Amino acid sequence: MNELKLGLLGLGTVGGGVLTLLERNGEAIASRAGTTIRVVAAAVRDAGKARPGADTVRLSTRIETVIDDPDVDVVVELMGGTDAARDAVERAIRAGKPVVTANKALIALHGRELFALAKEHGTTVSYEAAVAGGIPLIKALREGLTANRIHSIAGIINGTCNYILTEMSQTGAAFDAVLAEAQRLGYAEADPTFDVGGIDAAHKLTILASIAFGIPLSFDQVKTDGIESVTAEDLAYARELGYRIKPLAIARRQEKGVELRVHPTLVPERDLLANVNGVLNAVVVRADAASPTGYFGPGAGAEATASAVLADVVDLARRGTDAQMPALGQSADLVDSPRPLPIEEAVSAHYLRLRVADTPGVLNAISGALAEHGISIEAIVQKELPPPVSTTTVIILTQPVPERVAAAACAQIEALPAVSDSVHRIRVEHFDE
Ligand code: NAP
Ligand code: HSE
């Protein structure tokens, strides 16, 4: 198997995430890419900083050293900013090296020139990680929805702002304290006023609108309001009225053009976007054919963003080689391919509804049967039925257990003399935790 060698410009939150993912999933990624992928060199500002997982990476404080390194096949720009980053990306392009970047500011402000330069030099600039962190949104828009005429894109595309408003709203925490936490978790930009001032979301919206509507990158046309003016009072009043305040970015086609705006927005509490909390991002696309489609996932953070960076790298690895994307899932030689499990091994929580005789000790007998099978009860409710009926209904929510355990416990419960019917069982799942 060949090797694709990466030179990282920046080894901070996202660069560190790339190393972690390659370390953990490198074998599977290689199998899907048709080549092993290895970080061989990285540029940093401070060569003395501890860099876990980077023992075999050649570190340099000179960006050019990494770009010009003949060993480096792909330059991955993860340092941020638009000055040094732009020079670096141009240098890589002129050297004919493909570039992968997570830098939305760079693409929103200089994308046009960079893409043109890349075309001239027969190479590419990929930027999946620049918008909505780990959500494969650029691919969905450019490829999955390519047959559509898009009407609007609306969503939460700054994880830091969503995290701040969620924490303020749900825990009453103060703005500054939550922002500090978002910085500690690696969500915020180097200059966090880009996040809270709406600029980061405006950069991302600029990119999305250009892809969706074919308009030039128009950052200076985006109406941009930050979340700094949203108070705890506003969050409480909005809640009282049945709304949540969310940091939305909106691009909507009108007859005369495209609206482009980023601002805090009241969203009805039942709407999907009102229920997207913390660092999560979500985007709803309305189009003429497949509509609406929704995209949801972690909008920031080391590994989520690295996932998008490496998706671009794998695309590059596959390009121009014989490596085919496996038609179904993973390639045959992947060593840890899991096997499909029998249904008895599937794990779920359960809702159980039982008809029982209204006699003393019956609840103890039922909970005893569940306990014998190691099943914990999450909630239990008993519903009295009006006379002359002498049975009651008992509703139980269990903790997750394997299917065979739930089935065995139900069989034991059904055998109890006080239980008059079969147990009605519905599985309970929590996939958004
Ligand atoms: P970060 O943690 O601040 O890391 C930046 C890295 O770049 C550091 O390793 C830094 O070196 C290095 N660096 C900066 N300027 C340099 C220079 N002039 N020469 C050499 N090295 C330089 O930033 P990050 O959060 O990883 O973000 C990187 C990029 O990804 C940004 O464009 C950001 O917008 C984007 N992004 C971030 C996230 C996220 O969740 N964090 C998500 C999506 C996209 P030192 O380590 O020595 O300081
Ligand atoms: N600072 C950005 C955010 C990082 O919070 O969404 C992801 O682009």
Coordinates of C-alpha atoms and ligand atoms in Angstrom, one line a residue:
M1 CA 0.0 0.0 0.0
N2 CA 1.3 3.5 -0.8
E3 CA 1.5 6.3 1.7
L4 CA 0.0 9.8 1.5
K5 CA 2.1 12.2 3.6
L6 CA 0.6 15.3 5.2
G7 CA 2.3 18.5 6.2
L8 CA 0.2 20.3 8.9
L9 CA 0.4 24.1 9.2
G10 CA -0.8 24.3 12.8
L11 CA -0.9 21.7 15.5
G12 CA -3.5 23.2 17.9
T13 CA -7.0 22.0 18.6
V14 CA -7.8 20.7 15.0
G15 CA -4.3 19.6 14.2
G16 CA -4.2 17.6 17.4
G17 CA -7.5 16.1 16.5
V18 CA -6.1 14.9 13.1
L19 CA -3.2 13.1 14.9
T20 CA -5.7 11.5 17.4
L21 CA -8.0 10.3 14.7
L22 CA -5.2 8.9 12.5
E23 CA -3.7 7.2 15.6
R24 CA -7.1 5.6 16.5
N25 CA -8.7 4.9 13.1
G26 CA -5.7 5.0 10.8
E27 CA -6.1 1.4 9.7
A28 CA -9.7 1.8 8.7
I29 CA -9.0 5.2 7.1
A30 CA -6.2 3.6 5.0
S31 CA -8.5 0.8 4.0
R32 CA -11.0 3.3 2.7
A33 CA -8.5 5.6 1.1
G34 CA -6.5 2.9 -0.6
T35 CA -3.3 4.3 1.0
T36 CA -2.0 4.9 4.5
I37 CA -2.1 8.5 5.6
R38 CA 0.6 9.9 7.9
V39 CA 1.5 13.3 9.3
V40 CA 5.2 13.7 8.6
A41 CA 5.7 17.4 9.4
A42 CA 4.0 20.3 11.1
A43 CA 4.5 24.0 11.5
V44 CA 3.9 25.6 14.9
R45 CA 4.6 28.9 16.6
D46 CA 6.1 27.5 19.7
A47 CA 8.5 24.6 19.2
G48 CA 8.8 24.1 23.0
K49 CA 5.1 23.2 23.6
A50 CA 4.3 19.7 24.6
R51 CA 2.5 18.0 21.6
P52 CA 1.0 14.6 22.6
G53 CA 1.0 12.1 19.8
A54 CA 3.5 14.1 17.7
D55 CA 6.7 12.3 18.5
T56 CA 7.3 11.2 14.9
V57 CA 6.3 14.5 13.4
R58 CA 9.0 16.8 12.2
L59 CA 8.2 20.2 13.9
S60 CA 9.3 23.5 12.5
T61 CA 8.4 27.1 13.3
R62 CA 9.0 28.0 9.6
I63 CA 5.9 27.4 7.6
E64 CA 7.9 27.2 4.3
T65 CA 9.9 24.3 5.7
V66 CA 6.8 22.2 5.9
I67 CA 5.3 23.4 2.5
D68 CA 8.6 22.9 0.6
D69 CA 9.4 19.6 2.3
P70 CA 9.7 17.2 -0.7
D71 CA 8.2 14.5 1.6
V72 CA 4.9 16.4 2.0
D73 CA 2.3 15.4 -0.5
V74 CA -0.7 17.4 0.9
V75 CA -0.6 20.7 2.8
V76 CA -3.2 20.9 5.6
E77 CA -3.7 24.5 6.8
L78 CA -5.0 24.5 10.3
M79 CA -3.5 27.7 11.8
G80 CA -6.2 30.2 11.1
G81 CA -6.1 33.9 10.3
T82 CA -5.9 35.3 6.8
D83 CA -2.5 36.8 6.3
A84 CA 0.1 34.1 6.9
A85 CA -2.4 31.4 6.0
R86 CA -3.1 33.0 2.6
D87 CA 0.6 33.3 1.9
A88 CA 1.1 29.7 2.9
V89 CA -1.8 28.3 0.9
E90 CA -0.6 30.2 -2.2
R91 CA 2.9 28.9 -1.7
A92 CA 1.6 25.3 -1.5
I93 CA -0.6 25.8 -4.6
R94 CA 2.4 27.2 -6.6
A95 CA 4.3 24.1 -5.6
G96 CA 1.5 22.1 -7.1
K97 CA 0.5 20.6 -3.7
P98 CA -3.2 20.0 -2.9
V99 CA -4.4 22.0 0.1
V100 CA -6.9 21.0 2.7
T101 CA -8.1 23.8 5.1
A102 CA -10.5 24.3 7.9
N103 CA -10.1 28.1 7.6
K104 CA -13.5 29.7 6.8
A105 CA -12.2 33.2 7.0
L106 CA -9.6 32.4 4.4
I107 CA -12.1 30.9 2.0
A108 CA -14.8 33.5 2.6
L109 CA -12.4 36.4 2.0
H110 CA -9.8 35.0 -0.5
G111 CA -11.4 31.9 -1.9
R112 CA -12.0 33.2 -5.4
E113 CA -8.3 34.0 -5.9
L114 CA -7.1 30.8 -4.2
F115 CA -9.4 28.6 -6.3
A116 CA -8.4 30.4 -9.5
L117 CA -4.7 30.0 -8.6
A118 CA -5.2 26.3 -7.8
K119 CA -6.8 25.7 -11.2
E120 CA -3.9 27.5 -12.9
H121 CA -1.5 25.1 -11.1
G122 CA -3.5 22.0 -11.6
T123 CA -4.2 21.4 -8.0
T124 CA -7.1 21.9 -5.5
V125 CA -8.1 23.6 -2.2
S126 CA -10.6 21.5 -0.2
Y127 CA -12.5 23.0 2.8
E128 CA -15.1 20.6 4.2
A129 CA -14.0 21.4 7.8
A130 CA -14.5 25.2 7.2
V131 CA -18.3 25.0 7.7
A132 CA -20.3 23.3 10.5
G133 CA -17.3 21.3 11.9
G134 CA -18.0 17.6 11.6
I135 CA -21.1 17.8 9.5
P136 CA -20.4 16.8 5.9
L137 CA -22.4 19.8 4.7
I138 CA -20.2 21.0 1.8
K139 CA -20.3 17.6 0.3
A140 CA -24.1 17.4 0.7
L141 CA -24.6 20.8 -0.9
R142 CA -22.1 20.3 -3.8
E143 CA -22.8 16.7 -4.5
G144 CA -26.0 15.4 -2.9
L145 CA -28.2 18.3 -3.7
T146 CA -26.6 19.2 -7.1
A147 CA -29.9 18.5 -9.0
N148 CA -31.8 21.0 -6.9
R149 CA -32.6 24.7 -7.2
I150 CA -32.0 25.8 -3.6
H151 CA -34.5 28.3 -2.0
S152 CA -32.9 28.8 1.4
I153 CA -30.3 27.7 3.9
A154 CA -31.0 28.4 7.5
G155 CA -29.3 27.2 10.6
I156 CA -27.0 27.3 13.5
I157 CA -23.4 27.4 12.2
N158 CA -21.4 28.7 15.1
G159 CA -20.9 26.2 17.9
T160 CA -19.6 28.7 20.4
C161 CA -22.6 31.0 20.2
N162 CA -25.0 28.1 20.4
Y163 CA -23.1 26.7 23.4
I164 CA -23.2 30.1 25.1
L165 CA -26.9 30.8 24.6
T166 CA -27.8 27.2 25.6
E167 CA -25.8 27.4 28.8
M168 CA -27.2 30.9 29.7
S169 CA -30.7 29.7 29.0
Q170 CA -30.6 26.3 30.7
T171 CA -28.3 26.9 33.7
G172 CA -28.4 30.7 34.1
A173 CA -24.6 30.9 33.7
A174 CA -23.0 34.2 32.9
F175 CA -22.0 35.1 29.4
D176 CA -18.2 35.5 30.2
A177 CA -18.0 32.3 32.2
V178 CA -19.6 30.2 29.4
L179 CA -17.4 31.9 26.7
A180 CA -14.3 31.0 28.8
E181 CA -15.5 27.4 29.0
A182 CA -16.1 27.3 25.2
Q183 CA -12.5 28.5 24.8
R184 CA -11.2 25.9 27.1
L185 CA -13.1 23.2 25.2
G186 CA -11.4 24.4 21.9
Y187 CA -14.6 25.6 20.3
A188 CA -13.9 29.3 20.0
E189 CA -11.7 31.1 17.4
A190 CA -8.3 32.4 18.4
D191 CA -10.1 35.8 18.6
P192 CA -13.5 34.9 20.2
T193 CA -15.1 38.2 19.1
F194 CA -15.3 36.5 15.7
D195 CA -17.7 34.0 17.3
V196 CA -19.8 36.2 19.5
G197 CA -19.8 39.0 17.0
G198 CA -21.3 36.7 14.3
I199 CA -18.3 37.1 12.0
D200 CA -17.4 33.4 12.0
A201 CA -21.0 32.5 11.1
A202 CA -20.9 35.2 8.4
H203 CA -17.7 33.7 6.9
K204 CA -19.4 30.3 6.8
L205 CA -22.7 31.7 5.4
T206 CA -20.7 33.4 2.7
I207 CA -19.3 30.0 1.6
L208 CA -22.6 28.2 1.8
A209 CA -24.4 30.9 -0.2
S210 CA -21.8 30.8 -2.9
I211 CA -22.2 27.0 -3.3
A212 CA -26.0 27.0 -3.1
F213 CA -26.8 30.0 -5.2
G214 CA -23.8 30.4 -7.4
I215 CA -23.2 33.9 -6.2
P216 CA -19.7 35.3 -5.7
L217 CA -18.2 35.0 -2.2
S218 CA -20.0 38.1 -0.6
F219 CA -18.8 38.4 3.0
D220 CA -19.3 42.2 3.0
Q221 CA -22.9 41.7 2.0
V222 CA -23.8 39.7 5.0
K223 CA -25.8 41.6 7.7
T224 CA -24.0 40.5 10.8
D225 CA -25.3 40.9 14.4
G226 CA -23.6 39.1 17.3
I227 CA -25.1 37.5 20.4
E228 CA -23.4 40.0 22.9
S229 CA -26.6 42.0 23.3
V230 CA -28.8 38.9 24.2
T231 CA -29.4 39.1 28.0
A232 CA -30.6 36.4 30.4
E233 CA -33.8 38.4 30.5
D234 CA -34.3 38.1 26.8
L235 CA -33.8 34.4 27.0
A236 CA -36.3 34.1 29.8
Y237 CA -39.0 36.3 28.1
A238 CA -38.6 34.4 24.8
R239 CA -39.1 31.1 26.8
E240 CA -42.2 32.5 28.4
L241 CA -43.6 33.3 24.9
G242 CA -42.8 29.8 23.7
Y243 CA -39.6 30.6 21.8
R244 CA -35.9 30.0 22.1
I245 CA -33.2 32.5 21.0
K246 CA -30.8 30.8 18.6
P247 CA -27.8 32.2 16.7
L248 CA -29.1 31.8 13.1
A249 CA -27.4 32.3 9.7
I250 CA -29.9 32.6 6.9
A251 CA -29.4 32.8 3.1
R252 CA -32.8 33.0 1.3
R253 CA -33.5 33.4 -2.4
Q254 CA -35.9 36.2 -3.3
E255 CA -37.0 37.3 -6.8
K256 CA -34.4 40.1 -6.7
G257 CA -31.5 38.3 -5.1
V258 CA -30.4 36.5 -2.0
E259 CA -30.8 37.7 1.6
L260 CA -27.7 37.1 3.7
R261 CA -27.9 37.5 7.4
V262 CA -26.6 36.3 10.7
H263 CA -28.3 37.3 14.0
P264 CA -29.8 36.0 17.2
T265 CA -33.4 34.9 16.3
L266 CA -36.5 33.8 18.2
V267 CA -37.4 30.4 17.0
P268 CA -40.7 28.6 18.1
E269 CA -39.8 26.1 20.8
R270 CA -41.3 23.2 18.7
D271 CA -39.0 23.9 15.7
L272 CA -36.1 21.6 15.1
L273 CA -33.6 24.4 15.3
A274 CA -34.9 25.5 18.7
N275 CA -33.9 22.1 20.1
V276 CA -30.4 22.0 18.8
N277 CA -28.3 22.8 21.9
G278 CA -24.8 23.2 23.1
V279 CA -22.0 23.1 20.5
L280 CA -24.2 21.3 18.0
N281 CA -24.9 22.9 14.7
A282 CA -27.9 22.2 12.4
V283 CA -28.8 23.4 9.0
V284 CA -32.1 23.1 7.1
V285 CA -32.0 23.4 3.3
R286 CA -35.1 24.1 1.3
A287 CA -35.0 23.4 -2.4
D288 CA -37.3 22.6 -5.3
A289 CA -36.9 18.8 -5.3
A290 CA -35.5 17.2 -2.1
S291 CA -36.9 19.5 0.5
P292 CA -36.5 20.1 3.3
T293 CA -33.3 18.3 4.1
G294 CA -31.6 18.7 7.5
Y295 CA -28.0 18.4 8.7
F296 CA -27.1 18.1 12.3
G297 CA -23.9 17.5 14.3
P298 CA -21.0 18.8 16.2
G299 CA -20.1 22.2 14.9
A300 CA -16.7 22.6 16.5
G301 CA -14.1 20.7 18.5
A302 CA -10.9 18.7 17.9
E303 CA -12.1 15.4 16.6
A304 CA -15.3 16.5 14.9
T305 CA -13.4 19.0 12.8
A306 CA -10.6 16.6 12.2
S307 CA -13.2 14.1 10.9
A308 CA -14.1 16.6 8.1
V309 CA -10.4 17.5 7.4
L310 CA -9.6 13.8 7.0
A311 CA -12.6 13.3 4.7
D312 CA -11.1 15.8 2.3
V313 CA -7.7 14.0 2.6
V314 CA -9.2 10.7 1.8
D315 CA -11.0 12.2 -1.2
L316 CA -7.6 13.4 -2.4
A317 CA -6.0 10.0 -1.8
R318 CA -8.7 8.4 -3.9
R319 CA -8.4 10.9 -6.7
G320 CA -6.3 9.8 -9.7
T321 CA -5.5 6.5 -8.3
D322 CA -6.9 3.0 -8.7
A323 CA -8.4 3.2 -5.3
Q324 CA -12.1 2.9 -5.6
M325 CA -14.4 4.0 -2.9
P326 CA -15.8 0.7 -1.5
A327 CA -19.3 0.4 -3.1
L328 CA -20.8 -0.7 0.2
G329 CA -19.2 0.4 3.5
Q330 CA -15.7 -0.8 4.1
S331 CA -13.3 -2.7 2.0
A332 CA -13.0 -6.5 2.4
D333 CA -9.6 -6.4 3.9
L334 CA -10.5 -4.3 6.9
V335 CA -9.5 -6.5 9.8
D336 CA -12.0 -5.3 12.5
S337 CA -15.1 -5.5 10.4
P338 CA -17.9 -6.2 12.9
R339 CA -20.5 -8.9 12.2
P340 CA -24.2 -8.3 12.3
L341 CA -25.6 -9.2 15.7
P342 CA -28.7 -11.4 16.3
I343 CA -31.6 -9.3 17.6
E344 CA -31.3 -10.9 21.0
E345 CA -28.1 -8.9 21.5
A346 CA -29.6 -5.5 20.5
V347 CA -29.7 -3.1 23.5
S348 CA -32.7 -0.8 24.2
A349 CA -34.6 0.6 27.1
H350 CA -38.2 -0.5 27.3
Y351 CA -41.7 0.8 28.0
L352 CA -43.8 -2.0 29.5
R353 CA -47.6 -1.9 29.9
L354 CA -49.2 -4.6 32.0
R355 CA -52.7 -5.4 33.3
V356 CA -52.5 -6.7 36.9
A357 CA -54.9 -7.7 39.6
D358 CA -55.4 -4.9 42.1
T359 CA -53.9 -6.9 45.0
P360 CA -51.2 -6.1 47.6
G361 CA -47.6 -7.1 46.8
V362 CA -48.1 -7.2 43.0
L363 CA -45.8 -4.3 42.2
N364 CA -43.1 -5.9 44.4
A365 CA -43.5 -9.2 42.5
I366 CA -43.0 -7.3 39.2
S367 CA -40.1 -5.2 40.2
G368 CA -38.6 -8.4 41.8
A369 CA -38.8 -10.2 38.5
L370 CA -37.1 -7.3 36.7
A371 CA -34.4 -7.1 39.4
E372 CA -33.7 -10.8 39.0
H373 CA -32.8 -10.1 35.4
G374 CA -30.6 -7.1 36.4
I375 CA -33.1 -4.6 34.9
S376 CA -33.3 -1.2 36.7
I377 CA -36.5 0.7 36.6
E378 CA -36.4 4.3 35.3
A379 CA -40.0 5.1 36.2
I380 CA -43.2 3.3 37.3
V381 CA -46.8 4.4 37.1
Q382 CA -49.9 2.7 38.3
K383 CA -53.3 3.7 36.7
E384 CA -56.4 2.7 38.7
L385 CA -59.3 1.7 36.5
P386 CA -62.8 2.7 37.5
P387 CA -65.0 0.1 39.3
P388 CA -66.3 -2.5 38.7
V389 CA -62.9 -3.4 37.0
S390 CA -60.6 -5.2 39.5
T391 CA -57.4 -4.8 37.5
T392 CA -55.1 -1.9 37.2
T393 CA -52.6 -0.9 34.5
V394 CA -48.9 -0.6 35.4
I395 CA -46.5 1.3 33.1
I396 CA -42.8 0.8 33.6
L397 CA -39.8 2.4 31.9
T398 CA -36.6 0.4 32.2
Q399 CA -32.9 1.2 31.7
P400 CA -31.3 -0.2 28.5
V401 CA -30.8 -4.0 28.5
P402 CA -30.2 -6.6 25.8
E403 CA -33.3 -7.9 24.0
R404 CA -32.9 -11.4 25.4
V405 CA -32.9 -10.1 29.0
A406 CA -36.0 -8.0 28.4
A407 CA -37.8 -10.9 26.8
A408 CA -36.9 -13.3 29.6
A409 CA -38.0 -10.8 32.3
C410 CA -41.3 -10.2 30.5
A411 CA -41.9 -14.0 30.2
Q412 CA -41.4 -14.3 34.0
I413 CA -43.7 -11.4 34.7
E414 CA -46.4 -12.9 32.4
A415 CA -46.2 -16.1 34.5
L416 CA -47.1 -14.2 37.7
P417 CA -50.7 -15.1 38.8
A418 CA -51.5 -11.4 39.3
V419 CA -50.7 -10.6 35.7
S420 CA -53.7 -11.1 33.5
D421 CA -52.4 -10.3 30.0
S422 CA -49.2 -10.5 27.9
V423 CA -46.8 -7.6 28.6
H424 CA -47.1 -4.9 26.0
R425 CA -43.5 -3.8 25.2
I426 CA -42.2 -0.8 23.1
R427 CA -38.6 0.0 22.8
V428 CA -37.3 3.3 24.0
E429 CA -34.2 4.9 22.3
H430 CA -32.2 8.1 23.0
F431 CA -30.0 8.8 19.9
D432 CA -29.3 12.4 20.6
E433 CA -27.4 12.0 23.8
Ligands
NAP1 P1 -5.5 26.7 17.5 O1 -5.8 25.7 18.5 O2 -5.3 28.1 17.9 O3 -4.2 26.2 16.7 C1 -3.5 26.9 15.8 C2 -2.2 26.3 15.5 O4 -1.6 27.0 14.5 C3 -1.3 26.2 16.7 O5 -0.6 25.0 16.7 C4 -0.3 27.3 16.4 O6 1.0 27.1 16.9 C5 -0.2 27.3 14.9 N1 0.1 28.6 14.3 C6 -0.6 29.7 14.3 N2 0.0 30.7 13.6 C7 1.2 30.2 13.2 C8 2.2 30.7 12.4 N3 2.2 31.9 12.0 N4 3.2 29.8 12.1 C9 3.3 28.6 12.6 N5 2.3 28.0 13.3 C10 1.2 28.8 13.6 O7 -6.6 26.8 16.3 P2 -7.7 25.7 15.9 O8 -8.9 25.8 16.8 O9 -7.0 24.4 15.8 O10 -8.2 26.2 14.5 C11 -7.4 26.1 13.4 C12 -8.3 26.5 12.2 O11 -9.4 25.6 12.1 C13 -8.8 27.9 12.2 O12 -8.9 28.4 10.9 C14 -10.3 27.7 12.7 O13 -11.2 28.7 12.3 C15 -10.6 26.4 12.1 N6 -11.6 25.6 12.7 C16 -11.5 25.3 14.1 C17 -12.5 24.6 14.7 C18 -12.4 24.3 16.1 O14 -13.4 23.7 16.6 N7 -11.4 24.6 16.9 C19 -13.5 24.0 13.9 C20 -13.6 24.3 12.5 C21 -12.6 25.1 12.0 P3 1.2 26.9 18.5 O15 0.6 25.6 18.9 O16 2.7 26.9 18.7 O17 0.5 28.1 19.1
HSE2 N1 -15.3 28.8 16.4 C1 -16.1 28.0 15.5 C2 -17.4 27.7 16.2 C3 -15.3 26.7 15.2 O1 -17.6 27.8 17.4 O2 -18.3 27.3 15.5 C4 -16.0 25.9 14.2 O3 -15.9 26.5 13.0

